[in-house]
Structure formats: structure tokens, C-alpha cells
Amino acid sequence: MDKVLVARAAFPDIVDRLRAHFEVEDNPSDTVLDKAQLIARLQGKAGAFTTGSERIDAEVLAACPQLRAVCNMAVGYNNIDVAACTARGVIVTNTPDVLTETTADFGFALMMAAARRIAESEHYLRRGEWTKWHYDQLVGSDVHGATLGILGMGRIGQAIARRGALGFGMPVIYHNRSRLAPEIESALNARYVDKATLLRESDHLVLVLPYSAASHHAIGAVELTHMKPTATLTNIARGGVVDDAALAEALKARRIAAAGLDVFEGEPKLNPALLELPNVVLTPHIASASVATRRAMASLAVDNLIAALGCGPQAGRPPTPVNPEVLAPR
Ligand code: 8YV
């Protein structure tokens, strides 16, 4: 029986399905395993169930030659060196699709919270400062009819565009590595633009692009100066996509109006400057956190691990491989 490591706790009833096929080692501490811990825990393991925080790099792979599958409970896989995995014949899987709509709901909610100052209003109320109505008290900017900008037009970007276009009458502009097919663009009321135009014209800019060396600080001090002073910025992608220090400065100087952030550089630690600002809504990386979606993600990661290690009804054919070229031809 192969041995697998469950690097972080997930729904026990779902993870238990692994026990029918493998000897399972859990991580009772439920903390992110660092490199030395990962190397120690992965000795002799054929597979790993990871949650997007554990760094599986070339060094870990070299130290754990028995590893054949790394199955991430996340759609993003920037924690894994996929090229190094492919070179060693290690299959990598992620959890696309099952989280698209939930994550898009949350991205939209965060954008609306930033635009309409919802968190700031709640804090104001809780501090007991609401004594009377005033015409410009906590006024924000409209979402309906405003220009929705999307950087990264994959599945989640498109789901956000659909909400904006169909539900809120928003013209959508987007920038992406590749253009959508014309019929999808017209269904989403979406126009492809270069990044400079996206920054200049967006009333509400939402970041949904994958994190990589190429997208590191895609939004930094310079980009922020090109945005409208009335604009909002929402980040549900990855912390490193935004230069958080530059964003905090821009928010403080009101170079943009507000931001909604679910992901942070160095999370779970936050740049303390962000905590001081009223015009930013902060949430702890919960865009996919509905019960149904998190269960679906765990279940898909488990299905992937079972299949990737040659067990179960889909033996050898994990449902959502990131590097399918590793799989033996059918
Ligand atoms: C996860 C995410 O909650 O899927 C992703 O890429 O960022 C989130 O849905 C997180 O990565 C932990 O698995």
C-alpha cells in the first residue's frame, strides 16, 4: 500500500476516503510545513495532499524521490514548482471549476464593499459615531453602470464579468495573456484592452490573474498612479500580484478611492500600514470559503490523489491535472 501525506487538515470525512487506498499520515499540528518538515514528512510518501501554502520545489522533490503526485486543494498552484515536478515525472493537480462561482461571488462582494464603504460604515456605527443623517456621510461610488476592469480573464474573471455585465449593467474591459473568443466577449459585454487602458479606464478593477514571476507586483506604485482617483482595486488573486506597501501609500494619499483585499504579501501577516486605513476592506483569504465549495475542493483533491496513484475508478486519470504530459499515454 502506498503512503501519502495530508499536509494540512481538511474535512475528515472526505480525507478519510484516502484511507481505503493508502497509508495516510496526517499533520496534527495543522500548521504550514516548512521545507525541512516537508522533506522529513514526505520521506517514503508516494503522494501529497496540499492546500496551496506548502512549497514543493526542486529541493523537496530531490529529497523525496518516491513522490509521484502532489494534489493541491486550490486552483492556484504557485506553491508548486510544476516544471521541476514534470521533469521528475511527478503529477500535479489543482481544483479548478468547483470554486469558480463562489470565488466570483466573493470578489464581487469585496468590490461592492470597497465601493460602497460597507466595512467602514460598520466600524463607524460600532464606534457609536452615528448621531445624525448627513448628505455626504459615507458616500461611495456606484457599481451599477460603472466600468468593470478585470486583470486575468480566466474562469473566475469571466464569472465576475458575467455578474457585472448581466446583473449590474457594467461595461467590462479586461486584459489577459490571450483574448476571449468574440462570442464570449459579446456575451460578457467585454472589450479587450492593453494594461495601460485597463488602469486608466476602470472604475472598479478586480485582479484575478495567477501569481508567477511575471505577475509579481503587476500593480505597484507606477500602475496605481495611472488609475482614477475615484477607482477601487480588488485583489482576490495572490498577495504578490500587488505591492501592498505601494497600495497602502496610494490609499492613504487617496490616489485611488478604496481597495478590497482578500490576499496579502506574506499572509497571514499583513503590512501594518493597511490596518491603519479606513478605505480598505480586509478579509483573510476566504474567497472560496463556502461550505459547499470547500468540500468540493477537498473532494476533488482527494479524487485526484487516488487516481494519480493508480487507484479507484479513474486510476491513472486524475480529473484535473496541471501537467497532464506526465501521465502515461492512454
Ligand atoms: C484556497 C485559493 O482557499 O484556490 C485557490 O487558489 O486561493 C483558495 O481557494 C487556498 O489556496 C487554500 O487552499
mmCIF file of C-alpha atoms and ligand atoms in Angstrom:
data_model
loop_
_atom_site.group_PDB
_atom_site.id
_atom_site.type_symbol
_atom_site.label_atom_id
_atom_site.label_comp_id
_atom_site.label_asym_id
_atom_site.label_seq_id
_atom_site.Cartn_x
_atom_site.Cartn_y
_atom_site.Cartn_z
ATOM 1 C CA MET A 1 0.000 0.000 0.000
ATOM 2 C CA ASP A 2 1.381 3.434 -0.983
ATOM 3 C CA LYS A 3 1.869 6.037 1.722
ATOM 4 C CA VAL A 4 0.531 9.593 1.382
ATOM 5 C CA LEU A 5 0.894 12.761 3.412
ATOM 6 C CA VAL A 6 -2.076 15.012 4.161
ATOM 7 C CA ALA A 7 -0.092 18.192 4.710
ATOM 8 C CA ARG A 8 -2.968 20.205 6.231
ATOM 9 C CA ALA A 9 -6.230 19.187 7.833
ATOM 10 C CA ALA A 10 -9.255 19.143 5.545
ATOM 11 C CA PHE A 11 -12.774 17.769 6.055
ATOM 12 C CA PRO A 12 -12.080 14.485 7.885
ATOM 13 C CA ASP A 13 -14.960 12.597 6.259
ATOM 14 C CA ILE A 14 -13.577 13.490 2.833
ATOM 15 C CA VAL A 15 -9.915 12.912 3.611
ATOM 16 C CA ASP A 16 -10.872 9.553 5.135
ATOM 17 C CA ARG A 17 -11.609 8.299 1.625
ATOM 18 C CA LEU A 18 -7.850 8.166 1.130
ATOM 19 C CA ARG A 19 -7.571 5.519 3.863
ATOM 20 C CA ALA A 20 -9.272 2.907 1.678
ATOM 21 C CA HIS A 21 -6.321 3.078 -0.706
ATOM 22 C CA PHE A 22 -3.301 4.375 1.185
ATOM 23 C CA GLU A 23 -1.494 4.525 4.474
ATOM 24 C CA VAL A 24 -2.235 8.120 5.449
ATOM 25 C CA GLU A 25 -0.047 10.379 7.577
ATOM 26 C CA ASP A 26 -1.813 13.499 8.859
ATOM 27 C CA ASN A 27 -0.347 16.752 10.108
ATOM 28 C CA PRO A 28 -1.993 17.095 13.514
ATOM 29 C CA SER A 29 -0.362 20.480 14.141
ATOM 30 C CA ASP A 30 -2.343 21.908 11.194
ATOM 31 C CA THR A 31 0.402 24.472 10.593
ATOM 32 C CA VAL A 32 2.067 25.018 7.228
ATOM 33 C CA LEU A 33 5.000 22.626 6.993
ATOM 34 C CA ASP A 34 8.266 24.369 6.180
ATOM 35 C CA LYS A 35 10.826 22.895 3.826
ATOM 36 C CA ALA A 36 12.652 20.776 6.416
ATOM 37 C CA GLN A 37 9.371 19.478 7.815
ATOM 38 C CA LEU A 38 8.033 18.710 4.352
ATOM 39 C CA ILE A 39 11.180 16.807 3.437
ATOM 40 C CA ALA A 40 11.010 14.840 6.681
ATOM 41 C CA ARG A 41 7.278 14.094 6.372
ATOM 42 C CA LEU A 42 7.417 13.204 2.685
ATOM 43 C CA GLN A 43 10.074 10.516 3.086
ATOM 44 C CA GLY A 44 8.703 7.324 1.563
ATOM 45 C CA LYS A 45 5.440 9.001 0.517
ATOM 46 C CA ALA A 46 4.065 8.474 -2.981
ATOM 47 C CA GLY A 47 1.622 11.350 -2.779
ATOM 48 C CA ALA A 48 0.834 14.596 -1.000
ATOM 49 C CA PHE A 49 -2.450 16.388 -0.362
ATOM 50 C CA THR A 50 -1.508 20.067 -0.115
ATOM 51 C CA THR A 51 -3.554 23.220 0.391
ATOM 52 C CA GLY A 52 -1.756 25.873 -1.558
ATOM 53 C CA SER A 53 0.683 27.015 1.132
ATOM 54 C CA GLU A 54 3.241 24.207 1.198
ATOM 55 C CA ARG A 55 6.186 24.945 -1.076
ATOM 56 C CA ILE A 56 7.014 21.935 -3.208
ATOM 57 C CA ASP A 57 10.200 22.938 -5.021
ATOM 58 C CA ALA A 58 13.095 21.186 -6.747
ATOM 59 C CA GLU A 59 14.930 20.685 -3.455
ATOM 60 C CA VAL A 60 11.937 18.980 -1.832
ATOM 61 C CA LEU A 61 11.454 16.816 -4.911
ATOM 62 C CA ALA A 62 15.118 15.798 -4.998
ATOM 63 C CA ALA A 63 14.959 14.830 -1.323
ATOM 64 C CA CYS A 64 11.760 12.809 -1.783
ATOM 65 C CA PRO A 65 12.354 10.611 -4.840
ATOM 66 C CA GLN A 66 9.372 8.356 -4.105
ATOM 67 C CA LEU A 67 6.904 11.215 -4.562
ATOM 68 C CA ARG A 68 4.669 10.684 -7.633
ATOM 69 C CA ALA A 69 1.728 13.030 -7.077
ATOM 70 C CA VAL A 70 1.114 16.434 -5.479
ATOM 71 C CA CYS A 71 -2.583 17.262 -5.254
ATOM 72 C CA ASN A 72 -3.366 20.833 -4.291
ATOM 73 C CA MET A 73 -6.682 21.776 -2.713
ATOM 74 C CA ALA A 74 -6.631 25.119 -4.550
ATOM 75 C CA VAL A 75 -6.977 26.306 -8.098
ATOM 76 C CA GLY A 76 -3.734 28.295 -7.773
ATOM 77 C CA TYR A 77 -0.553 26.244 -7.694
ATOM 78 C CA ASN A 78 2.171 28.867 -7.376
ATOM 79 C CA ASN A 79 3.333 26.958 -4.277
ATOM 80 C CA ILE A 80 4.479 24.134 -6.547
ATOM 81 C CA ASP A 81 7.376 24.176 -8.997
ATOM 82 C CA VAL A 82 5.433 22.483 -11.789
ATOM 83 C CA ALA A 83 8.389 22.392 -14.196
ATOM 84 C CA ALA A 84 10.508 20.594 -11.597
ATOM 85 C CA CYS A 85 7.640 18.155 -10.943
ATOM 86 C CA THR A 86 7.225 17.482 -14.654
ATOM 87 C CA ALA A 87 10.956 16.899 -15.039
ATOM 88 C CA ARG A 88 10.760 14.230 -12.330
ATOM 89 C CA GLY A 89 7.521 12.699 -13.611
ATOM 90 C CA VAL A 90 5.522 13.953 -10.616
ATOM 91 C CA ILE A 91 1.893 14.662 -11.464
ATOM 92 C CA VAL A 92 0.462 17.922 -10.103
ATOM 93 C CA THR A 93 -3.279 18.517 -9.785
ATOM 94 C CA ASN A 94 -5.385 21.502 -8.705
ATOM 95 C CA THR A 95 -9.097 22.180 -8.098
ATOM 96 C CA PRO A 96 -10.467 24.364 -10.909
ATOM 97 C CA ASP A 97 -14.152 24.922 -11.737
ATOM 98 C CA VAL A 98 -15.599 23.807 -8.381
ATOM 99 C CA LEU A 99 -14.682 27.156 -6.794
ATOM 100 C CA THR A 100 -15.319 29.494 -9.722
ATOM 101 C CA GLU A 101 -18.784 30.810 -8.846
ATOM 102 C CA THR A 102 -18.190 31.068 -5.088
ATOM 103 C CA THR A 103 -14.930 32.932 -5.622
ATOM 104 C CA ALA A 104 -16.574 35.246 -8.154
ATOM 105 C CA ASP A 105 -19.408 35.962 -5.665
ATOM 106 C CA PHE A 106 -16.836 36.948 -3.094
ATOM 107 C CA GLY A 107 -14.771 39.072 -5.481
ATOM 108 C CA PHE A 108 -17.903 40.946 -6.431
ATOM 109 C CA ALA A 109 -18.908 41.371 -2.786
ATOM 110 C CA LEU A 110 -15.467 42.714 -1.879
ATOM 111 C CA MET A 111 -15.572 45.161 -4.784
ATOM 112 C CA MET A 112 -19.024 46.345 -3.685
ATOM 113 C CA ALA A 113 -17.908 46.624 -0.071
ATOM 114 C CA ALA A 114 -14.978 48.813 -1.132
ATOM 115 C CA ALA A 115 -17.080 50.959 -3.485
ATOM 116 C CA ARG A 116 -19.956 51.447 -1.028
ATOM 117 C CA ARG A 117 -17.742 51.671 2.086
ATOM 118 C CA ILE A 118 -19.584 48.888 3.873
ATOM 119 C CA ALA A 119 -16.850 47.849 6.331
ATOM 120 C CA GLU A 120 -16.000 51.468 7.086
ATOM 121 C CA SER A 121 -19.684 52.187 7.740
ATOM 122 C CA GLU A 122 -19.968 49.273 10.106
ATOM 123 C CA HIS A 123 -16.916 50.385 12.082
ATOM 124 C CA TYR A 124 -18.353 53.904 12.258
ATOM 125 C CA LEU A 125 -21.589 52.539 13.637
ATOM 126 C CA ARG A 126 -19.888 50.262 16.150
ATOM 127 C CA ARG A 127 -17.805 53.182 17.399
ATOM 128 C CA GLY A 128 -21.083 54.951 18.232
ATOM 129 C CA GLU A 129 -20.417 57.817 15.812
ATOM 130 C CA TRP A 130 -23.798 57.688 14.050
ATOM 131 C CA THR A 131 -25.737 60.539 15.583
ATOM 132 C CA LYS A 132 -27.491 62.051 12.570
ATOM 133 C CA TRP A 133 -28.042 61.756 8.830
ATOM 134 C CA HIS A 134 -25.823 63.883 6.647
ATOM 135 C CA TYR A 135 -25.957 64.253 2.875
ATOM 136 C CA ASP A 136 -22.355 63.236 2.275
ATOM 137 C CA GLN A 137 -21.937 60.829 5.145
ATOM 138 C CA LEU A 138 -20.045 57.727 3.948
ATOM 139 C CA VAL A 139 -20.911 58.327 0.318
ATOM 140 C CA GLY A 140 -19.212 55.927 -2.044
ATOM 141 C CA SER A 141 -19.201 55.257 -5.745
ATOM 142 C CA ASP A 142 -21.774 53.387 -7.811
ATOM 143 C CA VAL A 143 -21.137 49.875 -9.011
ATOM 144 C CA HIS A 144 -24.059 49.563 -11.442
ATOM 145 C CA GLY A 145 -23.244 51.084 -14.795
ATOM 146 C CA ALA A 146 -19.613 51.740 -13.854
ATOM 147 C CA THR A 147 -16.731 50.314 -15.889
ATOM 148 C CA LEU A 148 -15.584 46.976 -14.514
ATOM 149 C CA GLY A 149 -11.931 46.224 -15.213
ATOM 150 C CA ILE A 150 -10.604 42.694 -14.917
ATOM 151 C CA LEU A 151 -6.929 41.740 -14.964
ATOM 152 C CA GLY A 152 -6.783 37.986 -15.650
ATOM 153 C CA MET A 153 -9.761 36.735 -17.631
ATOM 154 C CA GLY A 154 -9.780 33.021 -16.787
ATOM 155 C CA ARG A 155 -12.759 31.138 -15.385
ATOM 156 C CA ILE A 156 -13.136 33.334 -12.290
ATOM 157 C CA GLY A 157 -12.540 36.558 -14.213
ATOM 158 C CA GLN A 158 -15.269 35.588 -16.663
ATOM 159 C CA ALA A 159 -17.663 34.700 -13.822
ATOM 160 C CA ILE A 160 -17.090 38.166 -12.326
ATOM 161 C CA ALA A 161 -17.569 39.786 -15.724
ATOM 162 C CA ARG A 162 -20.883 37.921 -16.094
ATOM 163 C CA ARG A 163 -22.106 39.261 -12.770
ATOM 164 C CA GLY A 164 -21.100 42.796 -13.712
ATOM 165 C CA ALA A 165 -22.443 42.754 -17.247
ATOM 166 C CA LEU A 166 -25.708 40.878 -16.716
ATOM 167 C CA GLY A 167 -26.565 41.853 -13.154
ATOM 168 C CA PHE A 168 -25.229 45.383 -12.873
ATOM 169 C CA GLY A 169 -25.185 46.754 -16.425
ATOM 170 C CA MET A 170 -21.432 47.303 -16.292
ATOM 171 C CA PRO A 171 -19.331 47.706 -19.415
ATOM 172 C CA VAL A 172 -16.427 45.290 -18.936
ATOM 173 C CA ILE A 173 -12.844 45.851 -20.035
ATOM 174 C CA TYR A 174 -10.169 43.240 -19.498
ATOM 175 C CA HIS A 175 -6.525 42.442 -20.016
ATOM 176 C CA ASN A 176 -5.256 38.889 -20.231
ATOM 177 C CA ARG A 177 -2.494 36.804 -21.797
ATOM 178 C CA SER A 178 -4.938 35.809 -24.521
ATOM 179 C CA ARG A 179 -8.150 37.266 -25.896
ATOM 180 C CA LEU A 180 -11.512 35.606 -25.415
ATOM 181 C CA ALA A 181 -13.407 34.311 -28.432
ATOM 182 C CA PRO A 182 -15.563 37.102 -29.963
ATOM 183 C CA GLU A 183 -18.835 35.383 -28.979
ATOM 184 C CA ILE A 184 -17.718 35.185 -25.320
ATOM 185 C CA GLU A 185 -16.627 38.827 -25.406
ATOM 186 C CA SER A 186 -20.029 39.883 -26.693
ATOM 187 C CA ALA A 187 -21.920 37.701 -24.165
ATOM 188 C CA LEU A 188 -19.905 39.336 -21.372
ATOM 189 C CA ASN A 189 -20.137 42.845 -22.840
ATOM 190 C CA ALA A 190 -16.334 42.702 -22.572
ATOM 191 C CA ARG A 191 -13.681 44.609 -24.501
ATOM 192 C CA TYR A 192 -10.046 43.532 -24.612
ATOM 193 C CA VAL A 193 -7.681 46.417 -23.801
ATOM 194 C CA ASP A 194 -3.986 46.837 -23.063
ATOM 195 C CA LYS A 195 -2.946 47.132 -19.449
ATOM 196 C CA ALA A 196 -2.465 50.907 -19.604
ATOM 197 C CA THR A 197 -6.049 51.376 -20.842
ATOM 198 C CA LEU A 198 -7.339 48.986 -18.200
ATOM 199 C CA LEU A 199 -5.697 51.049 -15.459
ATOM 200 C CA ARG A 200 -6.842 54.336 -16.936
ATOM 201 C CA GLU A 201 -10.469 53.449 -17.668
ATOM 202 C CA SER A 202 -11.533 51.062 -14.867
ATOM 203 C CA ASP A 203 -13.888 52.396 -12.223
ATOM 204 C CA HIS A 204 -13.563 49.116 -10.335
ATOM 205 C CA LEU A 205 -10.514 46.994 -11.105
ATOM 206 C CA VAL A 206 -10.528 43.345 -9.994
ATOM 207 C CA LEU A 207 -7.356 41.211 -10.032
ATOM 208 C CA VAL A 208 -7.839 37.524 -10.787
ATOM 209 C CA LEU A 209 -4.586 36.605 -12.524
ATOM 210 C CA PRO A 210 -2.352 33.715 -11.449
ATOM 211 C CA TYR A 211 0.760 34.578 -9.484
ATOM 212 C CA SER A 212 4.139 33.973 -11.126
ATOM 213 C CA ALA A 213 7.435 35.801 -11.528
ATOM 214 C CA ALA A 214 5.801 37.574 -14.487
ATOM 215 C CA SER A 215 2.829 38.835 -12.453
ATOM 216 C CA HIS A 216 4.845 39.824 -9.343
ATOM 217 C CA HIS A 217 3.795 43.378 -8.408
ATOM 218 C CA ALA A 218 1.664 43.687 -11.544
ATOM 219 C CA ILE A 219 0.098 46.544 -9.583
ATOM 220 C CA GLY A 220 2.746 48.732 -7.967
ATOM 221 C CA ALA A 221 3.357 52.419 -7.328
ATOM 222 C CA VAL A 222 3.528 53.345 -11.008
ATOM 223 C CA GLU A 223 0.374 51.449 -12.004
ATOM 224 C CA LEU A 224 -1.550 52.980 -9.102
ATOM 225 C CA THR A 225 -0.761 56.494 -10.329
ATOM 226 C CA HIS A 226 -2.407 55.636 -13.646
ATOM 227 C CA MET A 227 -5.733 54.699 -12.033
ATOM 228 C CA LYS A 228 -8.640 57.094 -11.486
ATOM 229 C CA PRO A 229 -8.655 58.790 -8.064
ATOM 230 C CA THR A 230 -12.247 57.550 -7.730
ATOM 231 C CA ALA A 231 -11.362 53.933 -8.617
ATOM 232 C CA THR A 232 -11.408 50.865 -6.396
ATOM 233 C CA LEU A 233 -8.971 47.943 -6.569
ATOM 234 C CA THR A 234 -9.946 44.417 -5.506
ATOM 235 C CA ASN A 235 -7.392 41.623 -5.135
ATOM 236 C CA ILE A 236 -8.611 38.026 -4.914
ATOM 237 C CA ALA A 237 -5.621 36.654 -6.859
ATOM 238 C CA ARG A 238 -2.460 36.316 -4.781
ATOM 239 C CA GLY A 239 -0.688 38.694 -2.453
ATOM 240 C CA GLY A 240 2.408 39.114 -4.596
ATOM 241 C CA VAL A 241 0.391 40.454 -7.524
ATOM 242 C CA VAL A 242 0.088 43.786 -5.669
ATOM 243 C CA ASP A 243 2.840 45.787 -3.995
ATOM 244 C CA ASP A 244 0.976 46.145 -0.686
ATOM 245 C CA ALA A 245 3.270 48.913 0.611
ATOM 246 C CA ALA A 246 2.692 50.983 -2.530
ATOM 247 C CA LEU A 247 -1.043 50.298 -2.317
ATOM 248 C CA ALA A 248 -1.182 51.444 1.315
ATOM 249 C CA GLU A 249 0.548 54.690 0.323
ATOM 250 C CA ALA A 250 -1.808 55.226 -2.615
ATOM 251 C CA LEU A 251 -4.855 54.618 -0.420
ATOM 252 C CA LYS A 252 -3.541 56.966 2.243
ATOM 253 C CA ALA A 253 -2.862 59.708 -0.303
ATOM 254 C CA ARG A 254 -6.274 58.968 -1.904
ATOM 255 C CA ARG A 255 -4.615 58.367 -5.256
ATOM 256 C CA ILE A 256 -7.307 55.692 -5.546
ATOM 257 C CA ALA A 257 -10.519 55.723 -3.522
ATOM 258 C CA ALA A 258 -10.617 52.307 -1.893
ATOM 259 C CA ALA A 259 -9.486 48.692 -2.043
ATOM 260 C CA GLY A 260 -10.799 45.251 -1.178
ATOM 261 C CA LEU A 261 -8.117 42.715 -0.342
ATOM 262 C CA ASP A 262 -8.525 39.012 0.360
ATOM 263 C CA VAL A 263 -4.873 38.108 -0.227
ATOM 264 C CA PHE A 264 -1.670 39.677 1.023
ATOM 265 C CA GLU A 265 2.069 39.577 0.548
ATOM 266 C CA GLY A 266 3.437 37.407 3.355
ATOM 267 C CA GLU A 267 -0.016 36.365 4.611
ATOM 268 C CA PRO A 268 -1.231 35.563 7.199
ATOM 269 C CA LYS A 269 0.862 38.573 8.266
ATOM 270 C CA LEU A 270 -0.340 41.878 6.848
ATOM 271 C CA ASN A 271 1.518 45.045 6.048
ATOM 272 C CA PRO A 272 0.619 47.059 9.182
ATOM 273 C CA ALA A 273 0.076 50.196 7.100
ATOM 274 C CA LEU A 274 -3.040 48.571 5.613
ATOM 275 C CA LEU A 275 -4.574 48.061 9.043
ATOM 276 C CA GLU A 276 -4.454 51.799 9.732
ATOM 277 C CA LEU A 277 -6.518 52.764 6.705
ATOM 278 C CA PRO A 278 -10.295 53.273 6.681
ATOM 279 C CA ASN A 279 -10.634 52.896 2.910
ATOM 280 C CA VAL A 280 -9.616 49.259 2.588
ATOM 281 C CA VAL A 281 -11.727 46.174 3.255
ATOM 282 C CA LEU A 282 -9.593 43.294 4.523
ATOM 283 C CA THR A 283 -10.563 39.612 4.596
ATOM 284 C CA PRO A 284 -8.413 36.558 5.438
ATOM 285 C CA HIS A 285 -8.155 34.688 2.098
ATOM 286 C CA ILE A 286 -11.735 33.388 2.186
ATOM 287 C CA ALA A 287 -12.930 33.938 -1.381
ATOM 288 C CA SER A 288 -13.572 30.205 -1.850
ATOM 289 C CA ALA A 289 -14.839 29.696 1.686
ATOM 290 C CA SER A 290 -18.395 28.455 1.379
ATOM 291 C CA VAL A 291 -19.057 25.068 2.952
ATOM 292 C CA ALA A 292 -20.171 23.522 -0.334
ATOM 293 C CA THR A 293 -17.210 24.851 -2.279
ATOM 294 C CA ARG A 294 -14.538 23.984 0.249
ATOM 295 C CA ARG A 295 -15.990 20.459 0.460
ATOM 296 C CA ALA A 296 -15.999 20.198 -3.329
ATOM 297 C CA MET A 297 -12.364 21.342 -3.437
ATOM 298 C CA ALA A 298 -11.293 18.787 -0.815
ATOM 299 C CA SER A 299 -13.220 16.062 -2.605
ATOM 300 C CA LEU A 300 -11.655 16.876 -5.967
ATOM 301 C CA ALA A 301 -8.164 16.939 -4.454
ATOM 302 C CA VAL A 302 -8.809 13.526 -2.881
ATOM 303 C CA ASP A 303 -10.179 12.127 -6.170
ATOM 304 C CA ASN A 304 -7.082 13.450 -7.910
ATOM 305 C CA LEU A 305 -4.727 11.827 -5.430
ATOM 306 C CA ILE A 306 -6.493 8.464 -5.561
ATOM 307 C CA ALA A 307 -6.488 8.437 -9.370
ATOM 308 C CA ALA A 308 -2.984 9.861 -9.759
ATOM 309 C CA LEU A 309 -1.557 6.981 -7.710
ATOM 310 C CA GLY A 310 -3.370 4.431 -9.850
ATOM 311 C CA CYS A 311 -6.336 3.610 -7.609
ATOM 312 C CA GLY A 312 -10.129 3.970 -7.782
ATOM 313 C CA PRO A 313 -12.418 4.119 -10.807
ATOM 314 C CA GLN A 314 -10.313 6.774 -12.564
ATOM 315 C CA ALA A 315 -6.978 5.035 -11.939
ATOM 316 C CA GLY A 316 -4.223 6.783 -13.869
ATOM 317 C CA ARG A 317 -6.592 9.562 -14.996
ATOM 318 C CA PRO A 318 -6.776 12.242 -12.300
ATOM 319 C CA PRO A 319 -9.673 14.574 -13.175
ATOM 320 C CA THR A 320 -7.817 17.884 -13.128
ATOM 321 C CA PRO A 321 -4.101 17.519 -13.863
ATOM 322 C CA VAL A 322 -1.918 20.619 -14.190
ATOM 323 C CA ASN A 323 0.849 18.782 -16.090
ATOM 324 C CA PRO A 324 -1.030 16.026 -17.988
ATOM 325 C CA GLU A 325 2.065 15.372 -20.072
ATOM 326 C CA VAL A 326 3.389 13.385 -17.104
ATOM 327 C CA LEU A 327 0.570 10.856 -17.368
ATOM 328 C CA ALA A 328 1.241 7.729 -19.368
ATOM 329 C CA PRO A 329 -0.490 7.826 -22.748
ATOM 330 C CA ARG A 330 -3.849 6.026 -22.620
HETATM 331 C C1 8YV B 1 -7.751 28.408 -1.233
HETATM 332 C C2 8YV B 1 -7.200 29.725 -3.335
HETATM 333 O O1 8YV B 1 -8.601 28.592 -0.156
HETATM 334 O O2 8YV B 1 -7.915 28.028 -4.784
HETATM 335 C C3 8YV B 1 -7.092 28.902 -4.558
HETATM 336 O O3 8YV B 1 -6.142 29.120 -5.350
HETATM 337 O O4 8YV B 1 -6.539 30.696 -3.211
HETATM 338 C C4 8YV B 1 -8.169 29.388 -2.260
HETATM 339 O O5 8YV B 1 -9.351 28.910 -2.824
HETATM 340 C C5 8YV B 1 -6.336 28.449 -0.716
HETATM 341 O O6 8YV B 1 -5.390 28.384 -1.718
HETATM 342 C C6 8YV B 1 -6.086 27.303 0.234
HETATM 343 O O7 8YV B 1 -6.312 26.065 -0.377
#
